[in-house]
Amino acid sequence: QVQLVESGGGLVQAGGSLRLSCAASGSTFSINAMGWYSQASGKRREMVAVISSGGSTNYADSVKGRFTISRDNAKNTVYLQMNSLKPEDTAVYYCHAESFLASTTNGYWGQGTQVTVSS
């Protein structure tokens, strides 16, 4: 089992920045990729950025050049630096971890953190 706890959301004006953090606990040795997903009101959850255990990253086109994902394996923490925020970035942001243990892949979600960008 892996537990994920996000922090760092809040209210910010357009053009501002926020840094989200997600701390993992439990069977952290089994974690491979980690990532951030967003879900705006009335819409489905979408990938924002993912990072592999080796540091390879992938971003949604809408955030390329504005958001940066990173991870500190020693602290079992993944970050999302969000710059040049836009009102359309407003959503609940969820941390996700992919775990591989005993030949089984499992996905875990955090509880989500609200990001609101005002115009």
PDB file of C-alpha atoms in Angstrom:
ATOM      1  CA  GLN A   1       0.000   0.000   0.000  1.00  0.00           C
ATOM      2  CA  VAL A   2       1.066   3.551  -0.781  1.00  0.00           C
ATOM      3  CA  GLN A   3      -0.407   6.660   0.784  1.00  0.00           C
ATOM      4  CA  LEU A   4      -0.149  10.056  -0.894  1.00  0.00           C
ATOM      5  CA  VAL A   5      -0.699  13.453   0.708  1.00  0.00           C
ATOM      6  CA  GLU A   6      -0.779  16.607  -1.426  1.00  0.00           C
ATOM      7  CA  SER A   7      -0.214  20.166  -0.280  1.00  0.00           C
ATOM      8  CA  GLY A   8       0.402  23.578  -1.758  1.00  0.00           C
ATOM      9  CA  GLY A   9      -2.849  24.426  -3.478  1.00  0.00           C
ATOM     10  CA  GLY A  10      -4.620  27.725  -3.059  1.00  0.00           C
ATOM     11  CA  LEU A  11      -5.918  30.867  -4.674  1.00  0.00           C
ATOM     12  CA  VAL A  12      -3.628  32.857  -6.952  1.00  0.00           C
ATOM     13  CA  GLN A  13      -4.045  35.595  -9.541  1.00  0.00           C
ATOM     14  CA  ALA A  14      -3.455  34.917 -13.212  1.00  0.00           C
ATOM     15  CA  GLY A  15       0.246  35.048 -13.980  1.00  0.00           C
ATOM     16  CA  GLY A  16       1.173  33.881 -10.513  1.00  0.00           C
ATOM     17  CA  SER A  17       2.876  30.726  -9.310  1.00  0.00           C
ATOM     18  CA  LEU A  18       2.184  27.825  -7.002  1.00  0.00           C
ATOM     19  CA  ARG A  19       4.204  24.789  -5.977  1.00  0.00           C
ATOM     20  CA  LEU A  20       2.394  21.565  -5.225  1.00  0.00           C
ATOM     21  CA  SER A  21       3.978  18.812  -3.165  1.00  0.00           C
ATOM     22  CA  CYS A  22       2.997  15.171  -2.784  1.00  0.00           C
ATOM     23  CA  ALA A  23       4.557  13.051  -0.069  1.00  0.00           C
ATOM     24  CA  ALA A  24       4.374   9.284  -0.359  1.00  0.00           C
ATOM     25  CA  SER A  25       4.474   6.827   2.523  1.00  0.00           C
ATOM     26  CA  GLY A  26       4.029   3.103   2.955  1.00  0.00           C
ATOM     27  CA  SER A  27       5.577   0.785   0.375  1.00  0.00           C
ATOM     28  CA  THR A  28       7.486   3.600  -1.308  1.00  0.00           C
ATOM     29  CA  PHE A  29      10.201   1.218  -2.512  1.00  0.00           C
ATOM     30  CA  SER A  30       7.665  -0.160  -4.997  1.00  0.00           C
ATOM     31  CA  ILE A  31       6.881   3.188  -6.649  1.00  0.00           C
ATOM     32  CA  ASN A  32       7.829   3.669 -10.276  1.00  0.00           C
ATOM     33  CA  ALA A  33       6.227   6.628 -12.051  1.00  0.00           C
ATOM     34  CA  MET A  34       4.545   9.487 -10.241  1.00  0.00           C
ATOM     35  CA  GLY A  35       2.445  12.239 -11.678  1.00  0.00           C
ATOM     36  CA  TRP A  36      -0.060  15.029 -11.359  1.00  0.00           C
ATOM     37  CA  TYR A  37      -3.558  15.023 -12.802  1.00  0.00           C
ATOM     38  CA  SER A  38      -6.159  17.758 -12.828  1.00  0.00           C
ATOM     39  CA  GLN A  39      -9.922  17.643 -12.754  1.00  0.00           C
ATOM     40  CA  ALA A  40     -11.895  20.790 -13.432  1.00  0.00           C
ATOM     41  CA  SER A  41     -15.497  21.012 -12.325  1.00  0.00           C
ATOM     42  CA  GLY A  42     -17.709  18.921 -14.578  1.00  0.00           C
ATOM     43  CA  LYS A  43     -14.789  17.523 -16.555  1.00  0.00           C
ATOM     44  CA  ARG A  44     -12.849  14.293 -16.499  1.00  0.00           C
ATOM     45  CA  ARG A  45      -9.474  13.890 -14.829  1.00  0.00           C
ATOM     46  CA  GLU A  46      -6.554  14.602 -17.160  1.00  0.00           C
ATOM     47  CA  MET A  47      -2.811  14.082 -17.044  1.00  0.00           C
ATOM     48  CA  VAL A  48      -0.807  17.216 -16.317  1.00  0.00           C
ATOM     49  CA  ALA A  49       2.700  15.832 -15.896  1.00  0.00           C
ATOM     50  CA  VAL A  50       4.370  12.523 -15.086  1.00  0.00           C
ATOM     51  CA  ILE A  51       7.885  11.573 -14.091  1.00  0.00           C
ATOM     52  CA  SER A  52       9.505   8.172 -14.153  1.00  0.00           C
ATOM     53  CA  SER A  53      11.709   6.738 -11.429  1.00  0.00           C
ATOM     54  CA  GLY A  54      14.671   7.652 -13.616  1.00  0.00           C
ATOM     55  CA  GLY A  55      13.555  11.246 -14.054  1.00  0.00           C
ATOM     56  CA  SER A  56      12.036  11.169 -17.538  1.00  0.00           C
ATOM     57  CA  THR A  57       9.139  13.577 -17.821  1.00  0.00           C
ATOM     58  CA  ASN A  58       6.046  14.056 -19.947  1.00  0.00           C
ATOM     59  CA  TYR A  59       3.707  17.042 -19.971  1.00  0.00           C
ATOM     60  CA  ALA A  60       0.296  17.908 -21.299  1.00  0.00           C
ATOM     61  CA  ASP A  61       0.602  20.333 -24.204  1.00  0.00           C
ATOM     62  CA  SER A  62      -1.371  22.947 -22.281  1.00  0.00           C
ATOM     63  CA  VAL A  63       1.277  23.230 -19.554  1.00  0.00           C
ATOM     64  CA  LYS A  64       4.517  22.789 -21.467  1.00  0.00           C
ATOM     65  CA  GLY A  65       6.893  25.636 -20.732  1.00  0.00           C
ATOM     66  CA  ARG A  66       4.888  26.727 -17.672  1.00  0.00           C
ATOM     67  CA  PHE A  67       4.860  23.725 -15.317  1.00  0.00           C
ATOM     68  CA  THR A  68       7.778  21.624 -14.110  1.00  0.00           C
ATOM     69  CA  ILE A  69       7.518  18.259 -12.399  1.00  0.00           C
ATOM     70  CA  SER A  70      10.334  16.953 -10.232  1.00  0.00           C
ATOM     71  CA  ARG A  71      10.853  14.331  -7.591  1.00  0.00           C
ATOM     72  CA  ASP A  72      13.079  13.765  -4.595  1.00  0.00           C
ATOM     73  CA  ASN A  73      13.405  10.012  -4.220  1.00  0.00           C
ATOM     74  CA  ALA A  74      15.163  10.346  -0.873  1.00  0.00           C
ATOM     75  CA  LYS A  75      12.121  12.178   0.485  1.00  0.00           C
ATOM     76  CA  ASN A  76       9.576  10.141  -1.498  1.00  0.00           C
ATOM     77  CA  THR A  77       8.115  13.419  -2.697  1.00  0.00           C
ATOM     78  CA  VAL A  78       7.043  14.723  -6.092  1.00  0.00           C
ATOM     79  CA  TYR A  79       6.593  18.402  -6.865  1.00  0.00           C
ATOM     80  CA  LEU A  80       4.767  20.445  -9.461  1.00  0.00           C
ATOM     81  CA  GLN A  81       6.039  23.972  -9.982  1.00  0.00           C
ATOM     82  CA  MET A  82       3.285  25.935 -11.686  1.00  0.00           C
ATOM     83  CA  ASN A  83       4.221  29.266 -13.254  1.00  0.00           C
ATOM     84  CA  SER A  84       2.324  31.734 -15.431  1.00  0.00           C
ATOM     85  CA  LEU A  85      -0.939  30.323 -14.157  1.00  0.00           C
ATOM     86  CA  LYS A  86      -4.100  30.887 -16.157  1.00  0.00           C
ATOM     87  CA  PRO A  87      -7.752  30.819 -15.083  1.00  0.00           C
ATOM     88  CA  GLU A  88      -8.194  27.649 -17.132  1.00  0.00           C
ATOM     89  CA  ASP A  89      -5.680  25.913 -14.835  1.00  0.00           C
ATOM     90  CA  THR A  90      -8.309  26.065 -12.083  1.00  0.00           C
ATOM     91  CA  ALA A  91      -8.985  22.498 -10.951  1.00  0.00           C
ATOM     92  CA  VAL A  92      -8.453  19.957  -8.233  1.00  0.00           C
ATOM     93  CA  TYR A  93      -4.964  18.539  -8.671  1.00  0.00           C
ATOM     94  CA  TYR A  94      -4.369  14.917  -7.742  1.00  0.00           C
ATOM     95  CA  CYS A  95      -1.089  13.143  -7.176  1.00  0.00           C
ATOM     96  CA  HIS A  96      -0.747   9.638  -8.593  1.00  0.00           C
ATOM     97  CA  ALA A  97       1.801   6.920  -7.958  1.00  0.00           C
ATOM     98  CA  GLU A  98       2.310   3.706  -9.888  1.00  0.00           C
ATOM     99  CA  SER A  99       3.521   0.821  -7.776  1.00  0.00           C
ATOM    100  CA  PHE A 100       4.934  -2.495  -8.974  1.00  0.00           C
ATOM    101  CA  LEU A 101       5.014  -5.205  -6.332  1.00  0.00           C
ATOM    102  CA  ALA A 102       4.739  -8.993  -6.494  1.00  0.00           C
ATOM    103  CA  SER A 103       4.276  -8.862 -10.276  1.00  0.00           C
ATOM    104  CA  THR A 104       1.286  -6.566  -9.864  1.00  0.00           C
ATOM    105  CA  THR A 105       0.915  -2.949 -10.899  1.00  0.00           C
ATOM    106  CA  ASN A 106      -1.300  -0.735  -8.754  1.00  0.00           C
ATOM    107  CA  GLY A 107      -2.191   2.926  -8.955  1.00  0.00           C
ATOM    108  CA  TYR A 108      -2.700   5.151  -5.949  1.00  0.00           C
ATOM    109  CA  TRP A 109      -4.297   8.591  -5.685  1.00  0.00           C
ATOM    110  CA  GLY A 110      -3.992  11.379  -3.194  1.00  0.00           C
ATOM    111  CA  GLN A 111      -6.992  13.248  -1.837  1.00  0.00           C
ATOM    112  CA  GLY A 112      -6.493  16.220  -4.151  1.00  0.00           C
ATOM    113  CA  THR A 113      -5.664  19.867  -3.608  1.00  0.00           C
ATOM    114  CA  GLN A 114      -7.658  22.775  -5.036  1.00  0.00           C
ATOM    115  CA  VAL A 115      -5.956  25.301  -7.294  1.00  0.00           C
ATOM    116  CA  THR A 116      -7.962  28.385  -8.170  1.00  0.00           C
ATOM    117  CA  VAL A 117      -6.625  31.008 -10.565  1.00  0.00           C
ATOM    118  CA  SER A 118      -8.496  34.288 -10.666  1.00  0.00           C
ATOM    119  CA  SER A 119      -8.505  36.566 -13.697  1.00  0.00           C
TER     120      SER A 119
END
